């Protein structure tokens, strides 16, 4: 799941200051689950834009904004998109990029993309993966220190970690405390014997 959050409405209005005839595209996948791009959020955005003097020509919600196959597939969902002067995409950066690829009009984001996360036991878990393209998560018990440690430390916790809490965000558990517990649970504390060099981290 791509974790994204809504931009302040004032920032969206600034992005759209020279635009009108806006078409809104939501996302039936991640953004909907996070309540930043589902039907309720799209309709709320439509109302707020119109109350701010903007003309919204229509909207649609593809199953996933990041997998829109073509402009014609959007036309099938709502033909009025052909009348749009611009498109506001209420999804992650991938969704914005894909819509930009198939549309001939300016495309604007309503959300900020933060990280790759997931859902567990009904809870959204952010920053599970840093999407670095060189996955070594097996060595850390399935917990990614690049994605979850603010300092991206690969050889254990920093000196500021106290009582299993993160120095940067004391409300969060130190990812290295979680890694240790996980490796201990699965009987693989030997994984901690591996020392990562700068070359291995950056290659």
Short mmCIF file of C-alpha atoms in Angstrom, two decimals:
data_model
loop_
_atom_site.label_atom_id
_atom_site.label_comp_id
_atom_site.label_asym_id
_atom_site.label_seq_id
_atom_site.Cartn_x
_atom_site.Cartn_y
_atom_site.Cartn_z
CA UNK A 1 0.00 0.00 0.00
CA UNK A 2 1.32 3.44 -0.95
CA UNK A 3 0.96 5.79 2.00
CA UNK A 4 -0.15 9.28 1.08
CA UNK A 5 -1.73 12.20 2.91
CA UNK A 6 -3.87 15.08 1.74
CA UNK A 7 -2.21 18.36 0.92
CA UNK A 8 -3.65 21.41 2.70
CA UNK A 9 -6.59 22.69 0.69
CA UNK A 10 -4.95 26.11 0.39
CA UNK A 11 -1.98 24.49 -1.36
CA UNK A 12 -4.32 22.74 -3.80
CA UNK A 13 -6.05 26.02 -4.56
CA UNK A 14 -2.66 27.62 -5.22
CA UNK A 15 -1.80 24.80 -7.64
CA UNK A 16 -5.11 25.38 -9.43
CA UNK A 17 -5.11 29.19 -9.31
CA UNK A 18 -4.88 29.55 -13.09
CA UNK A 19 -7.08 26.55 -13.88
CA UNK A 20 -10.77 25.96 -14.31
CA UNK A 21 -12.99 23.23 -15.73
CA UNK A 22 -11.42 20.74 -13.34
CA UNK A 23 -11.95 16.99 -13.51
CA UNK A 24 -11.22 15.02 -10.33
CA UNK A 25 -9.83 11.49 -10.40
CA UNK A 26 -9.82 9.48 -7.19
CA UNK A 27 -8.36 6.05 -6.51
CA UNK A 28 -10.26 2.96 -5.46
CA UNK A 29 -7.18 1.32 -3.99
CA UNK A 30 -4.67 2.79 -1.52
CA UNK A 31 -6.01 6.35 -1.45
CA UNK A 32 -9.54 5.12 -0.79
CA UNK A 33 -8.38 2.91 2.07
CA UNK A 34 -6.50 5.85 3.58
CA UNK A 35 -9.49 8.17 3.09
CA UNK A 36 -7.59 10.60 0.86
CA UNK A 37 -9.06 9.63 -2.52
CA UNK A 38 -12.22 7.58 -2.17
CA UNK A 39 -15.71 8.66 -3.18
CA UNK A 40 -16.40 10.64 0.00
CA UNK A 41 -13.13 12.55 -0.33
CA UNK A 42 -13.65 13.21 -4.04
CA UNK A 43 -17.15 14.60 -3.44
CA UNK A 44 -15.88 16.71 -0.56
CA UNK A 45 -13.10 18.09 -2.79
CA UNK A 46 -15.64 18.85 -5.52
CA UNK A 47 -17.78 20.81 -3.08
CA UNK A 48 -14.85 22.74 -1.62
CA UNK A 49 -13.52 23.65 -5.04
CA UNK A 50 -16.92 24.86 -6.21
CA UNK A 51 -17.36 26.87 -3.01
CA UNK A 52 -14.00 28.48 -3.84
CA UNK A 53 -15.27 29.56 -7.25
CA UNK A 54 -13.84 26.74 -9.33
CA UNK A 55 -15.83 24.88 -11.98
CA UNK A 56 -15.63 21.12 -11.59
CA UNK A 57 -16.85 19.39 -14.73
CA UNK A 58 -16.91 15.89 -13.28
CA UNK A 59 -15.14 13.07 -11.51
CA UNK A 60 -14.46 9.36 -11.56
CA UNK A 61 -12.74 6.76 -9.43
CA UNK A 62 -10.77 4.08 -11.29
CA UNK A 63 -10.06 0.86 -9.40
CA UNK A 64 -6.48 2.12 -9.00
CA UNK A 65 -5.14 5.41 -10.34
CA UNK A 66 -1.72 3.87 -10.84
CA UNK A 67 -3.09 1.31 -13.30
CA UNK A 68 -5.17 3.48 -15.65
CA UNK A 69 -4.68 1.80 -19.03
CA UNK A 70 -5.56 4.70 -21.31
CA UNK A 71 -7.39 8.00 -21.60
CA UNK A 72 -10.23 6.11 -23.27
CA UNK A 73 -10.66 4.02 -20.12
CA UNK A 74 -11.24 7.25 -18.20
CA UNK A 75 -13.68 8.45 -20.86
CA UNK A 76 -15.61 5.21 -20.37
CA UNK A 77 -15.97 6.03 -16.68
CA UNK A 78 -17.10 9.61 -17.35
CA UNK A 79 -17.09 11.09 -20.88
CA UNK A 80 -17.14 14.64 -19.51
CA UNK A 81 -13.41 14.31 -18.84
CA UNK A 82 -12.96 15.34 -22.48
CA UNK A 83 -14.18 18.82 -21.49
CA UNK A 84 -11.67 19.22 -18.66
CA UNK A 85 -9.09 21.97 -18.71
CA UNK A 86 -7.07 20.13 -16.08
CA UNK A 87 -7.20 17.05 -13.89
CA UNK A 88 -6.78 16.84 -10.12
CA UNK A 89 -5.65 13.36 -9.06
CA UNK A 90 -6.44 12.30 -5.50
CA UNK A 91 -3.92 9.46 -5.33
CA UNK A 92 -0.22 8.81 -4.81
CA UNK A 93 2.54 10.10 -7.06
CA UNK A 94 2.33 6.94 -9.16
CA UNK A 95 -1.31 7.65 -9.93
CA UNK A 96 -0.52 11.25 -10.85
CA UNK A 97 2.30 10.09 -13.13
CA UNK A 98 0.16 7.47 -14.89
CA UNK A 99 -2.72 9.88 -15.47
CA UNK A 100 -0.23 12.48 -16.75
CA UNK A 101 1.06 9.88 -19.20
CA UNK A 102 -2.36 9.25 -20.78
CA UNK A 103 -3.90 12.75 -20.57
CA UNK A 104 -3.19 15.77 -22.75
CA UNK A 105 -4.23 18.26 -20.08
CA UNK A 106 -2.32 19.49 -17.00
CA UNK A 107 -2.49 17.04 -14.10
CA UNK A 108 -2.15 18.12 -10.46
CA UNK A 109 -1.74 16.11 -7.23
CA UNK A 110 -3.95 16.57 -4.20
CA UNK A 111 -1.85 14.27 -2.01
CA UNK A 112 1.70 13.96 -0.74
CA UNK A 113 3.22 10.51 -1.16
CA UNK A 114 5.11 9.39 1.94
CA UNK A 115 6.09 5.74 1.80
CA UNK A 116 5.17 2.16 1.08
CA UNK A 117 3.21 0.63 3.90
CA UNK A 118 0.44 -1.88 4.52
CA UNK A 119 -2.50 -2.89 6.67
CA UNK A 120 -2.28 -5.26 9.59
CA UNK A 121 -5.17 -6.19 11.88
CA UNK A 122 -7.17 -3.20 10.66
CA UNK A 123 -4.33 -0.74 11.26
CA UNK A 124 -2.47 1.15 8.55
CA UNK A 125 1.25 0.59 9.04
CA UNK A 126 3.34 3.26 7.27
CA UNK A 127 6.94 3.23 6.09
CA UNK A 128 7.33 -0.52 5.78
CA UNK A 129 9.60 -0.21 2.75
CA UNK A 130 11.95 2.48 1.43
CA UNK A 131 11.61 1.11 -2.12
CA UNK A 132 15.39 1.22 -2.48
CA UNK A 133 15.54 -1.39 -5.23
CA UNK A 134 18.01 -3.55 -3.29
CA UNK A 135 15.96 -5.54 -0.79
CA UNK A 136 17.86 -7.00 2.16
CA UNK A 137 14.88 -7.20 4.50
CA UNK A 138 15.44 -10.94 5.07
CA UNK A 139 18.52 -10.14 7.16
CA UNK A 140 16.40 -8.01 9.48
CA UNK A 141 13.58 -10.47 10.17
CA UNK A 142 11.32 -8.94 7.53
CA UNK A 143 11.54 -5.46 9.05
CA UNK A 144 13.17 -2.82 6.84
CA UNK A 145 15.50 -0.47 8.75
CA UNK A 146 15.89 1.72 5.65
CA UNK A 147 12.16 2.31 5.62
CA UNK A 148 11.49 2.45 9.34
CA UNK A 149 14.59 3.96 10.94
CA UNK A 150 14.74 7.76 10.49
CA UNK A 151 18.54 7.44 10.30
CA UNK A 152 18.36 4.34 8.05
CA UNK A 153 20.87 2.54 10.27
CA UNK A 154 21.72 -0.99 9.13
CA UNK A 155 24.06 -2.07 11.95
CA UNK A 156 21.98 -1.61 15.06
CA UNK A 157 20.35 1.22 16.98
CA UNK A 158 21.81 4.67 17.48
CA UNK A 159 23.00 5.87 20.86
CA UNK A 160 19.82 7.86 21.37
CA UNK A 161 17.48 4.90 21.52
CA UNK A 162 16.14 4.59 25.08
CA UNK A 163 13.96 1.80 26.46
CA UNK A 164 13.21 0.56 22.95
CA UNK A 165 11.95 3.92 21.75
CA UNK A 166 13.16 5.98 18.79
CA UNK A 167 15.31 9.02 19.52
CA UNK A 168 13.81 10.97 16.59
CA UNK A 169 10.20 10.06 17.41
CA UNK A 170 9.85 8.86 21.02
CA UNK A 171 6.26 7.80 20.30
CA UNK A 172 7.56 5.07 17.99
CA UNK A 173 9.32 1.86 18.87
CA UNK A 174 12.95 1.76 17.81
CA UNK A 175 12.99 -0.39 14.69
CA UNK A 176 16.11 -2.13 15.97
CA UNK A 177 14.28 -3.23 19.11
CA UNK A 178 11.60 -4.70 16.83
CA UNK A 179 14.20 -6.36 14.61
CA UNK A 180 15.91 -7.95 17.62
CA UNK A 181 12.61 -9.28 18.98
CA UNK A 182 11.62 -10.67 15.61
CA UNK A 183 14.97 -12.40 14.98
CA UNK A 184 14.93 -13.78 18.51
CA UNK A 185 11.41 -15.12 17.98
CA UNK A 186 12.33 -16.97 14.79
CA UNK A 187 15.66 -18.19 16.17
CA UNK A 188 17.84 -16.16 13.80
CA UNK A 189 19.79 -13.76 16.03
CA UNK A 190 22.82 -14.90 14.06
CA UNK A 191 21.68 -12.51 11.35
CA UNK A 192 22.86 -9.66 13.56
CA UNK A 193 26.45 -10.86 13.12
CA UNK A 194 26.44 -9.48 9.58
CA UNK A 195 28.12 -6.03 9.43
CA UNK A 196 27.01 -3.86 6.54
CA UNK A 197 29.61 -1.66 4.83
CA UNK A 198 28.93 1.66 3.11
CA UNK A 199 29.48 0.00 -0.26
CA UNK A 200 26.86 -2.66 0.46
CA UNK A 201 24.40 -0.09 1.70
CA UNK A 202 24.69 2.14 -1.34
CA UNK A 203 25.26 -0.39 -4.14
#
